[in-house]
Amino acid sequence: MVLIGVIATAIGIPLALIIPWFPAKGSIQAGNIRTLYDVLIIATVPIFVLVETVVLFSVWKFRMRPGQEEMDGPPIHGNTRLEVVWTAVPAILIVSLCTYAYTVLRSNEANKQGAMTVNVTTRQFAFQFGYPQANGKQILSPALYLPVHQPVVFKLRSYDVVHSFFVPSFSEKIDAVPGIVTTLRVTPNALGTYPVECTELCGAGHSLMRATARVVSASAFQSWLRSQSASAAPPIGAPPPEVNQAVPGYAPGGSGASPPGSTPTGSSPAAPSSGSPSSPSSSSTGAVAGKAVFTGDAGCSGCHTLAAASATGTVGPNLDVRLRADCASAGSKSIRGATLQECIRTAITKPYAYLPSGYSAGIMPSNFGQRLTSDQIQALVNFLASAAK
Ligand code: HEC
Ligand SMILES: [Cu+2]
């Protein structure tokens, strides 16, 4: 029996260690977690084997033989030494594994010197990453860029519901909860491109809520950051109050979000530089400004397809195909307003007043009326009215 147990352990441990349970390691924290996991495997496989061998051996050895149906087992009672051992050994094991796990947790969560802050803003259904700058502004990007070996503090906020920020290769995750700021610390230590996922079922587009993390060299990161600040559009609109109080000077810009899965270069290709409100040639309510709002932080392009904005979202109606027809349909005229402009305005500010066939309420955010300024809404109306085919 002992021999079987030793052989099973000798096979079990390497087998369990060889199985690739985790994706490639991308951070110091992930390294600590993997080591913890290996120690747990080495400690638990022998215990599992011991218990199973004794159980299987007993099932076989003490099985009921013909003629024993009426018999009872021998009345064995009490063995103090055995009881002390089987209480003390697991207690020592559990206390030491807990202590080790606790030290790993403490070291992973420890504040590192010179950590760089990245603001992670979540919304249905996109991540946005903000890099605070010395001038109080921040550079916004739909892709996460990080310099290798640089400790990072992620500050998470949510515009709407609970999301969860998870980079499997960093082995760290935390929820983004509306109204509070949550913190996560990571030190990436391997160059590479890793998926970022939302791991909280946050609505119909949850499965689309993904982004890309690029861990690059420090110099590549600096030049990326410089290219961002040069091309970034000035901030458009005010963020919701809870986001505002959390970070002084924080303001999401028009170049921020792009549809999930779109180009991860960081700058939204659809945001035209001429669409910035500071440009003297365009007004803040014009179609050009509207396009910037559409492709920007409001997240319209994450859910809608619209050729004029290079948007390819599929959660909501394809605006190229349906907008004009839906606005012309008899049912919507009285509810959404008679003209195309009125209809679009209602669709944005009171989205469930008229539901296009095949769509249900509760998916398109219903708070754009409060989140966007009246100029921004007017700009969107002008833009969509001119873009609708
Ligand atoms: C989370 C996904 C989502 C986002 C973000 C979103 N929408 Fe929608 N949108 C929908 C859905 C779903 C519908 C259909 C149901 C409804 O009308 O509420 C819709 C409907 C519409 C309609 C009516 C379309 C028609 O054919 O009748 C318009 C116009 C519209 N959205 C514009 C916008 C604009 C502008 C934005 C950004 C400010 C935006 N949407 C953001 C999901 C979204
Ligand atoms: Cu989410």
CSV table of C-alpha atoms and ligand atoms in Angstrom, one decimal:
chain,number,residue,atom,x,y,z
A,1,MET,CA,0.0,0.0,0.0
A,2,VAL,CA,2.8,2.4,0.9
A,3,LEU,CA,4.5,1.5,-2.3
A,4,ILE,CA,1.4,2.3,-4.4
A,5,GLY,CA,1.0,5.6,-2.5
A,6,VAL,CA,4.6,6.6,-3.2
A,7,ILE,CA,4.4,5.7,-6.8
A,8,ALA,CA,1.1,7.6,-7.2
A,9,THR,CA,2.6,10.6,-5.5
A,10,ALA,CA,5.7,10.4,-7.7
A,11,ILE,CA,3.5,10.4,-10.8
A,12,GLY,CA,0.9,12.9,-9.5
A,13,ILE,CA,3.1,15.8,-8.5
A,14,PRO,CA,5.1,16.2,-11.8
A,15,LEU,CA,1.8,15.6,-13.8
A,16,ALA,CA,0.0,18.4,-11.8
A,17,LEU,CA,3.0,20.7,-12.2
A,18,ILE,CA,3.3,20.1,-16.0
A,19,ILE,CA,-0.3,20.9,-16.8
A,20,PRO,CA,-0.3,24.6,-17.9
A,21,TRP,CA,-3.0,25.9,-15.6
A,22,PHE,CA,-2.2,29.5,-16.3
A,23,PRO,CA,-1.5,31.7,-19.3
A,24,ALA,CA,2.0,33.1,-19.8
A,25,LYS,CA,3.4,35.0,-16.8
A,26,GLY,CA,3.3,38.8,-17.4
A,27,SER,CA,4.0,40.3,-14.0
A,28,ILE,CA,6.0,39.9,-10.8
A,29,GLN,CA,2.7,39.2,-9.0
A,30,ALA,CA,1.9,36.4,-11.4
A,31,GLY,CA,5.3,34.9,-10.6
A,32,ASN,CA,4.4,34.9,-6.8
A,33,ILE,CA,1.0,33.3,-7.5
A,34,ARG,CA,2.4,30.6,-9.7
A,35,THR,CA,5.0,29.7,-7.0
A,36,LEU,CA,2.2,29.6,-4.4
A,37,TYR,CA,0.2,27.3,-6.7
A,38,ASP,CA,3.2,24.9,-7.2
A,39,VAL,CA,3.7,24.7,-3.4
A,40,LEU,CA,0.0,24.0,-2.9
A,41,ILE,CA,0.2,21.2,-5.5
A,42,ILE,CA,3.3,19.7,-3.9
A,43,ALA,CA,1.7,19.8,-0.5
A,44,THR,CA,-1.8,18.5,-1.5
A,45,VAL,CA,-1.0,15.7,-3.9
A,46,PRO,CA,0.5,13.4,-1.3
A,47,ILE,CA,-2.4,14.1,1.1
A,48,PHE,CA,-4.9,13.3,-1.7
A,49,VAL,CA,-3.0,10.1,-2.6
A,50,LEU,CA,-2.8,9.1,1.1
A,51,VAL,CA,-6.5,9.5,1.7
A,52,GLU,CA,-7.5,7.8,-1.6
A,53,THR,CA,-5.1,4.9,-1.2
A,54,VAL,CA,-6.4,4.1,2.4
A,55,VAL,CA,-10.0,4.4,1.2
A,56,LEU,CA,-9.5,2.1,-1.8
A,57,PHE,CA,-7.5,-0.3,0.2
A,58,SER,CA,-10.1,-0.5,2.9
A,59,VAL,CA,-12.9,-0.9,0.4
A,60,TRP,CA,-11.1,-3.9,-0.9
A,61,LYS,CA,-9.7,-5.4,2.3
A,62,PHE,CA,-12.7,-5.1,4.5
A,63,ARG,CA,-15.4,-5.8,1.9
A,64,MET,CA,-18.3,-8.0,2.9
A,65,ARG,CA,-17.8,-11.7,2.0
A,66,PRO,CA,-20.6,-14.2,1.4
A,67,GLY,CA,-22.0,-15.4,4.7
A,68,GLN,CA,-21.1,-12.1,6.5
A,69,GLU,CA,-24.4,-10.3,5.7
A,70,GLU,CA,-25.6,-10.5,9.3
A,71,MET,CA,-22.3,-9.8,11.0
A,72,ASP,CA,-21.2,-6.5,12.6
A,73,GLY,CA,-17.7,-5.1,12.5
A,74,PRO,CA,-15.4,-5.5,15.6
A,75,PRO,CA,-16.1,-2.7,18.2
A,76,ILE,CA,-12.9,-0.6,18.0
A,77,HIS,CA,-12.9,2.5,20.2
A,78,GLY,CA,-10.5,5.3,20.7
A,79,ASN,CA,-6.8,5.7,19.8
A,80,THR,CA,-5.5,8.8,21.5
A,81,ARG,CA,-2.1,8.9,19.7
A,82,LEU,CA,-3.8,8.6,16.3
A,83,GLU,CA,-6.3,11.3,17.1
A,84,VAL,CA,-3.6,13.7,18.3
A,85,VAL,CA,-1.7,13.1,15.1
A,86,TRP,CA,-4.6,13.5,12.7
A,87,THR,CA,-5.5,16.7,14.4
A,88,ALA,CA,-2.1,18.2,14.8
A,89,VAL,CA,-0.7,17.4,11.3
A,90,PRO,CA,-3.5,19.1,9.3
A,91,ALA,CA,-3.6,22.0,11.7
A,92,ILE,CA,0.1,22.7,11.2
A,93,LEU,CA,-0.2,22.2,7.4
A,94,ILE,CA,-3.2,24.6,7.1
A,95,VAL,CA,-1.6,27.3,9.4
A,96,SER,CA,1.6,27.2,7.4
A,97,LEU,CA,-0.1,27.3,4.0
A,98,CYS,CA,-2.3,30.2,5.2
A,99,THR,CA,0.7,32.1,6.5
A,100,TYR,CA,2.5,31.6,3.2
A,101,ALA,CA,-0.5,32.6,1.1
A,102,TYR,CA,-1.0,35.7,3.3
A,103,THR,CA,2.6,36.8,2.8
A,104,VAL,CA,2.2,36.4,-1.0
A,105,LEU,CA,-1.0,38.5,-0.8
A,106,ARG,CA,0.8,41.2,1.2
A,107,SER,CA,3.7,41.4,-1.1
A,108,ASN,CA,1.5,41.5,-4.2
A,109,GLU,CA,-0.5,44.3,-2.7
A,110,ALA,CA,2.4,46.3,-1.3
A,111,ASN,CA,2.8,49.8,-2.6
A,112,LYS,CA,5.9,50.0,-4.8
A,113,GLN,CA,8.2,53.0,-4.9
A,114,GLY,CA,7.6,55.3,-7.9
A,115,ALA,CA,4.5,53.5,-9.0
A,116,MET,CA,2.8,55.0,-12.1
A,117,THR,CA,-1.0,55.6,-11.9
A,118,VAL,CA,-3.3,54.5,-14.6
A,119,ASN,CA,-7.0,55.4,-14.3
A,120,VAL,CA,-9.2,52.6,-15.6
A,121,THR,CA,-12.7,53.8,-16.4
A,122,THR,CA,-15.2,51.1,-17.2
A,123,ARG,CA,-18.6,51.4,-18.8
A,124,GLN,CA,-21.0,49.1,-20.7
A,125,PHE,CA,-19.1,47.8,-22.6
A,126,ALA,CA,-15.6,49.2,-22.9
A,127,PHE,CA,-12.5,49.9,-20.9
A,128,GLN,CA,-10.7,53.3,-21.1
A,129,PHE,CA,-7.2,53.9,-19.8
A,130,GLY,CA,-6.1,57.3,-18.6
A,131,TYR,CA,-2.5,58.4,-18.0
A,132,PRO,CA,-2.5,61.5,-15.7
A,133,GLN,CA,-0.1,64.2,-16.9
A,134,ALA,CA,1.9,66.8,-15.1
A,135,ASN,CA,-0.5,69.5,-16.3
A,136,GLY,CA,-3.5,67.9,-14.7
A,137,LYS,CA,-4.9,66.5,-17.9
A,138,GLN,CA,-4.7,62.9,-18.8
A,139,ILE,CA,-4.0,61.0,-22.0
A,140,LEU,CA,-6.8,58.6,-22.8
A,141,SER,CA,-6.6,55.3,-24.7
A,142,PRO,CA,-8.8,52.3,-25.4
A,143,ALA,CA,-5.7,50.1,-25.3
A,144,LEU,CA,-3.5,49.6,-22.2
A,145,TYR,CA,0.1,50.5,-22.7
A,146,LEU,CA,2.6,49.8,-19.9
A,147,PRO,CA,6.4,50.1,-19.6
A,148,VAL,CA,8.0,46.9,-18.6
A,149,HIS,CA,9.4,46.6,-15.0
A,150,GLN,CA,7.5,49.7,-14.0
A,151,PRO,CA,5.2,49.3,-11.0
A,152,VAL,CA,1.7,50.4,-11.8
A,153,VAL,CA,-1.3,51.4,-9.6
A,154,PHE,CA,-4.6,51.0,-11.4
A,155,LYS,CA,-7.4,53.2,-10.1
A,156,LEU,CA,-10.7,51.7,-11.2
A,157,ARG,CA,-14.0,53.6,-11.6
A,158,SER,CA,-17.3,52.6,-13.2
A,159,TYR,CA,-19.7,54.9,-15.0
A,160,ASP,CA,-22.6,52.5,-14.7
A,161,VAL,CA,-22.6,48.9,-13.2
A,162,VAL,CA,-20.1,46.6,-11.6
A,163,HIS,CA,-17.4,45.5,-14.0
A,164,SER,CA,-14.2,43.6,-13.3
A,165,PHE,CA,-10.8,44.3,-14.7
A,166,PHE,CA,-8.7,41.2,-15.3
A,167,VAL,CA,-5.5,40.6,-17.2
A,168,PRO,CA,-5.0,36.8,-16.9
A,169,SER,CA,-1.3,37.1,-17.5
A,170,PHE,CA,-0.9,39.5,-14.6
A,171,SER,CA,-2.8,37.1,-12.3
A,172,GLU,CA,-4.5,40.0,-10.7
A,173,LYS,CA,-8.1,41.3,-10.9
A,174,ILE,CA,-10.5,43.6,-9.1
A,175,ASP,CA,-14.0,44.9,-9.5
A,176,ALA,CA,-14.8,48.4,-10.7
A,177,VAL,CA,-17.7,49.6,-8.5
A,178,PRO,CA,-19.9,52.6,-9.3
A,179,GLY,CA,-19.3,55.4,-6.7
A,180,ILE,CA,-16.0,54.2,-5.3
A,181,VAL,CA,-12.4,53.9,-6.5
A,182,THR,CA,-10.8,50.5,-6.3
A,183,THR,CA,-7.0,49.9,-6.5
A,184,LEU,CA,-4.9,47.2,-8.1
A,185,ARG,CA,-1.1,46.9,-8.2
A,186,VAL,CA,0.8,45.2,-10.9
A,187,THR,CA,4.5,45.2,-12.0
A,188,PRO,CA,4.6,43.9,-15.6
A,189,ASN,CA,7.9,42.0,-16.1
A,190,ALA,CA,7.6,40.5,-19.6
A,191,LEU,CA,7.2,42.3,-22.9
A,192,GLY,CA,4.1,41.1,-24.8
A,193,THR,CA,0.5,41.7,-25.8
A,194,TYR,CA,-2.1,40.3,-23.4
A,195,PRO,CA,-5.9,40.2,-23.4
A,196,VAL,CA,-7.8,42.4,-20.9
A,197,GLU,CA,-11.2,41.1,-20.0
A,198,CYS,CA,-14.2,42.2,-18.0
A,199,THR,CA,-15.1,39.3,-15.7
A,200,GLU,CA,-18.4,40.5,-14.3
A,201,LEU,CA,-21.5,39.8,-16.2
A,202,CYS,CA,-22.4,43.5,-16.9
A,203,GLY,CA,-25.0,43.4,-19.5
A,204,ALA,CA,-25.8,42.3,-23.1
A,205,GLY,CA,-22.4,43.4,-24.4
A,206,HIS,CA,-20.4,41.8,-21.6
A,207,SER,CA,-18.7,39.3,-23.9
A,208,LEU,CA,-17.5,42.2,-26.1
A,209,MET,CA,-15.9,44.1,-23.2
A,210,ARG,CA,-12.3,43.4,-24.0
A,211,ALA,CA,-9.2,45.4,-24.5
A,212,THR,CA,-5.5,44.8,-25.2
A,213,ALA,CA,-2.6,45.3,-22.8
A,214,ARG,CA,0.8,46.0,-24.4
A,215,VAL,CA,3.8,45.8,-22.3
A,216,VAL,CA,6.6,47.6,-24.1
A,217,SER,CA,10.0,49.0,-23.3
A,218,ALA,CA,10.3,52.2,-21.3
A,219,SER,CA,11.4,54.2,-24.4
A,220,ALA,CA,8.7,52.8,-26.6
A,221,PHE,CA,6.2,53.7,-23.9
A,222,GLN,CA,7.5,57.3,-23.7
A,223,SER,CA,7.3,57.7,-27.5
A,224,TRP,CA,3.8,56.2,-27.5
A,225,LEU,CA,2.7,58.6,-24.8
A,226,ARG,CA,4.2,61.6,-26.7
A,227,SER,CA,2.4,60.6,-29.9
A,228,GLN,CA,-0.8,60.4,-27.9
A,229,SER,CA,-0.5,63.8,-26.3
A,230,ALA,CA,0.2,65.3,-29.8
A,231,SER,CA,-2.8,63.8,-31.4
A,232,ALA,CA,-5.3,63.7,-28.6
A,233,ALA,CA,-8.4,65.8,-29.1
A,234,PRO,CA,-9.2,68.3,-26.3
A,235,PRO,CA,-11.6,66.9,-23.7
A,236,ILE,CA,-15.2,67.0,-24.7
A,237,GLY,CA,-18.0,67.2,-22.1
A,238,ALA,CA,-17.9,66.7,-18.4
A,239,PRO,CA,-17.7,63.3,-16.8
A,240,PRO,CA,-20.3,62.2,-14.2
A,241,PRO,CA,-19.9,63.9,-10.8
A,242,GLU,CA,-18.6,60.8,-9.0
A,243,VAL,CA,-15.8,60.5,-11.5
A,244,ASN,CA,-15.1,64.2,-11.3
A,245,GLN,CA,-14.6,64.3,-7.5
A,246,ALA,CA,-12.5,61.2,-7.5
A,247,VAL,CA,-9.7,62.7,-9.7
A,248,PRO,CA,-9.3,66.4,-9.8
A,249,GLY,CA,-8.7,67.6,-13.3
A,250,TYR,CA,-9.9,64.3,-14.8
A,251,ALA,CA,-11.9,64.7,-18.0
A,252,PRO,CA,-12.6,62.1,-20.6
A,253,GLY,CA,-11.7,63.2,-24.1
A,254,GLY,CA,-13.3,62.7,-27.5
A,255,SER,CA,-10.5,60.5,-28.7
A,256,GLY,CA,-11.0,57.9,-26.0
A,257,ALA,CA,-13.2,54.9,-26.7
A,258,SER,CA,-13.3,53.0,-29.9
A,259,PRO,CA,-15.3,49.9,-30.7
A,260,PRO,CA,-14.2,46.7,-29.0
A,261,GLY,CA,-11.7,44.9,-31.1
A,262,SER,CA,-10.9,47.9,-33.2
A,263,THR,CA,-7.4,49.1,-33.8
A,264,PRO,CA,-5.5,49.0,-30.6
A,265,THR,CA,-3.0,51.8,-31.5
A,266,GLY,CA,-4.5,54.1,-28.9
A,267,SER,CA,-5.7,56.8,-31.0
A,268,SER,CA,-9.2,56.5,-32.4
A,269,PRO,CA,-8.8,56.7,-36.2
A,270,ALA,CA,-12.3,58.0,-36.6
A,271,ALA,CA,-11.8,61.1,-34.5
A,272,PRO,CA,-10.9,63.9,-36.9
A,273,SER,CA,-8.6,66.5,-35.7
A,274,SER,CA,-10.8,69.1,-37.4
A,275,GLY,CA,-13.6,68.0,-35.2
A,276,SER,CA,-12.2,69.5,-32.1
A,277,PRO,CA,-14.2,72.3,-30.6
A,278,SER,CA,-11.2,74.5,-30.5
A,279,SER,CA,-10.9,74.5,-34.2
A,280,PRO,CA,-12.2,77.8,-35.4
A,281,SER,CA,-13.6,76.3,-38.6
A,282,SER,CA,-16.2,74.1,-36.9
A,283,SER,CA,-18.9,74.8,-34.5
A,284,SER,CA,-19.4,72.8,-31.3
A,285,THR,CA,-22.8,71.5,-32.5
A,286,GLY,CA,-21.8,70.7,-36.1
A,287,ALA,CA,-21.8,67.3,-37.7
A,288,VAL,CA,-18.0,67.1,-37.4
A,289,ALA,CA,-18.2,67.7,-33.6
A,290,GLY,CA,-21.0,65.1,-33.6
A,291,LYS,CA,-18.8,62.5,-35.2
A,292,ALA,CA,-16.2,63.1,-32.5
A,293,VAL,CA,-18.8,62.5,-29.8
A,294,PHE,CA,-20.1,59.4,-31.6
A,295,THR,CA,-16.6,57.8,-31.8
A,296,GLY,CA,-15.5,59.1,-28.5
A,297,ASP,CA,-16.2,58.6,-24.8
A,298,ALA,CA,-20.0,58.1,-25.1
A,299,GLY,CA,-19.3,54.7,-26.6
A,300,CYS,CA,-21.9,54.9,-29.4
A,301,SER,CA,-19.5,53.3,-31.9
A,302,GLY,CA,-19.0,50.3,-29.5
A,303,CYS,CA,-22.7,49.4,-30.1
A,304,HIS,CA,-23.7,50.8,-33.4
A,305,THR,CA,-22.5,50.3,-37.0
A,306,LEU,CA,-22.2,53.6,-38.9
A,307,ALA,CA,-20.0,53.9,-42.0
A,308,ALA,CA,-19.6,57.7,-41.6
A,309,ALA,CA,-17.9,57.1,-38.2
A,310,SER,CA,-16.1,53.9,-39.2
A,311,ALA,CA,-18.1,52.3,-36.4
A,312,THR,CA,-18.8,48.5,-36.5
A,313,GLY,CA,-20.6,47.8,-33.2
A,314,THR,CA,-23.4,45.2,-33.4
A,315,VAL,CA,-25.1,45.5,-30.0
A,316,GLY,CA,-27.6,48.1,-31.2
A,317,PRO,CA,-29.3,48.7,-34.6
A,318,ASN,CA,-27.1,49.3,-37.7
A,319,LEU,CA,-27.7,53.0,-38.1
A,320,ASP,CA,-26.7,53.0,-41.8
A,321,VAL,CA,-29.4,50.5,-42.5
A,322,ARG,CA,-32.2,51.2,-40.1
A,323,LEU,CA,-32.1,54.7,-38.7
A,324,ARG,CA,-34.0,56.5,-41.5
A,325,ALA,CA,-36.5,53.7,-42.0
A,326,ASP,CA,-37.2,53.4,-38.2
A,327,CYS,CA,-37.7,57.1,-38.0
A,328,ALA,CA,-40.1,57.1,-41.0
A,329,SER,CA,-42.1,54.2,-39.7
A,330,ALA,CA,-45.6,55.1,-38.6
A,331,GLY,CA,-45.3,53.9,-35.0
A,332,SER,CA,-42.3,56.0,-34.2
A,333,LYS,CA,-43.5,59.3,-35.7
A,334,SER,CA,-45.9,60.2,-32.9
A,335,ILE,CA,-43.6,58.9,-30.2
A,336,ARG,CA,-40.2,60.0,-31.5
A,337,GLY,CA,-41.2,63.2,-33.2
A,338,ALA,CA,-42.2,64.0,-36.8
A,339,THR,CA,-38.8,65.1,-38.3
A,340,LEU,CA,-35.7,63.0,-38.6
A,341,GLN,CA,-33.9,65.4,-36.2
A,342,GLU,CA,-36.5,65.1,-33.5
A,343,CYS,CA,-36.6,61.3,-33.9
A,344,ILE,CA,-32.8,61.0,-33.5
A,345,ARG,CA,-32.9,63.3,-30.5
A,346,THR,CA,-35.6,61.2,-28.8
A,347,ALA,CA,-33.7,58.0,-29.7
A,348,ILE,CA,-30.6,59.3,-27.8
A,349,THR,CA,-32.3,61.0,-24.8
A,350,LYS,CA,-35.3,58.6,-24.3
A,351,PRO,CA,-34.1,55.5,-26.0
A,352,TYR,CA,-37.0,53.2,-25.0
A,353,ALA,CA,-39.8,55.5,-26.2
A,354,TYR,CA,-39.9,53.6,-29.4
A,355,LEU,CA,-38.1,50.3,-29.8
A,356,PRO,CA,-36.9,49.3,-33.3
A,357,SER,CA,-38.2,45.8,-34.1
A,358,GLY,CA,-35.9,43.1,-32.7
A,359,TYR,CA,-34.4,45.2,-29.9
A,360,SER,CA,-35.4,45.4,-26.3
A,361,ALA,CA,-35.2,48.2,-23.7
A,362,GLY,CA,-32.4,48.4,-21.1
A,363,ILE,CA,-29.4,48.0,-23.4
A,364,MET,CA,-28.8,51.4,-24.8
A,365,PRO,CA,-27.8,53.6,-21.9
A,366,SER,CA,-30.7,55.8,-21.0
A,367,ASN,CA,-28.8,58.6,-19.3
A,368,PHE,CA,-27.2,60.3,-22.3
A,369,GLY,CA,-29.6,63.2,-21.7
A,370,GLN,CA,-27.6,63.9,-18.4
A,371,ARG,CA,-24.2,62.6,-19.4
A,372,LEU,CA,-23.9,64.7,-22.6
A,373,THR,CA,-24.1,68.5,-22.8
A,374,SER,CA,-26.9,69.9,-24.9
A,375,ASP,CA,-24.3,71.0,-27.5
A,376,GLN,CA,-23.0,67.4,-27.7
A,377,ILE,CA,-26.5,66.1,-28.2
A,378,GLN,CA,-27.3,68.7,-30.9
A,379,ALA,CA,-24.0,67.8,-32.6
A,380,LEU,CA,-24.9,64.1,-32.5
A,381,VAL,CA,-28.3,64.9,-34.0
A,382,ASN,CA,-26.8,66.9,-36.8
A,383,PHE,CA,-24.2,64.3,-37.5
A,384,LEU,CA,-26.6,61.3,-37.5
A,385,ALA,CA,-29.1,63.2,-39.6
A,386,SER,CA,-26.5,63.9,-42.2
A,387,ALA,CA,-25.0,60.4,-42.0
A,388,ALA,CA,-28.2,58.4,-42.1
A,389,LYS,CA,-28.7,57.0,-45.6
B,1,HEC,C1,-24.7,49.6,-24.9
B,1,HEC,C2,-25.0,49.7,-26.3
B,1,HEC,C3,-25.4,51.1,-26.9
B,1,HEC,C4,-24.7,52.3,-26.8
B,1,HEC,C5,-23.5,52.6,-26.0
B,1,HEC,C6,-25.5,53.2,-27.6
B,1,HEC,N1,-26.6,52.6,-28.1
B,1,HEC,FE1,-27.9,53.4,-29.4
B,1,HEC,N2,-29.0,51.8,-29.3
B,1,HEC,C7,-28.7,50.6,-28.7
B,1,HEC,C8,-29.8,49.6,-28.8
B,1,HEC,C9,-29.8,48.2,-28.2
B,1,HEC,C10,-30.8,50.3,-29.5
B,1,HEC,C11,-32.2,49.8,-29.9
B,1,HEC,C12,-33.1,49.8,-28.7
B,1,HEC,C13,-33.4,51.2,-28.2
B,1,HEC,O1,-33.8,52.1,-29.0
B,1,HEC,O2,-33.2,51.4,-27.0
B,1,HEC,C14,-30.3,51.6,-29.8
B,1,HEC,C15,-31.0,52.6,-30.6
B,1,HEC,C16,-30.4,53.8,-31.0
B,1,HEC,C17,-31.0,54.6,-32.0
B,1,HEC,C18,-32.3,54.4,-32.8
B,1,HEC,C19,-32.0,53.5,-33.9
B,1,HEC,C20,-33.2,53.1,-34.8
B,1,HEC,O3,-32.9,52.5,-35.8
B,1,HEC,O4,-34.3,53.4,-34.4
B,1,HEC,C21,-30.1,55.7,-32.2
B,1,HEC,C22,-30.3,56.9,-33.1
B,1,HEC,C23,-29.0,55.5,-31.3
B,1,HEC,N3,-29.2,54.3,-30.7
B,1,HEC,C24,-28.0,56.4,-31.2
B,1,HEC,C25,-27.0,56.2,-30.3
B,1,HEC,C26,-26.0,57.2,-29.9
B,1,HEC,C27,-25.9,58.6,-30.6
B,1,HEC,C28,-25.2,56.7,-29.0
B,1,HEC,C29,-24.1,57.4,-28.2
B,1,HEC,C30,-24.4,58.6,-27.6
B,1,HEC,C31,-25.7,55.4,-28.7
B,1,HEC,N4,-26.7,55.1,-29.4
B,1,HEC,C32,-25.1,54.5,-27.7
B,1,HEC,C33,-27.5,50.3,-28.1
B,1,HEC,C34,-26.5,51.3,-27.7
B,2,CU,CU,-18.2,44.8,-17.9
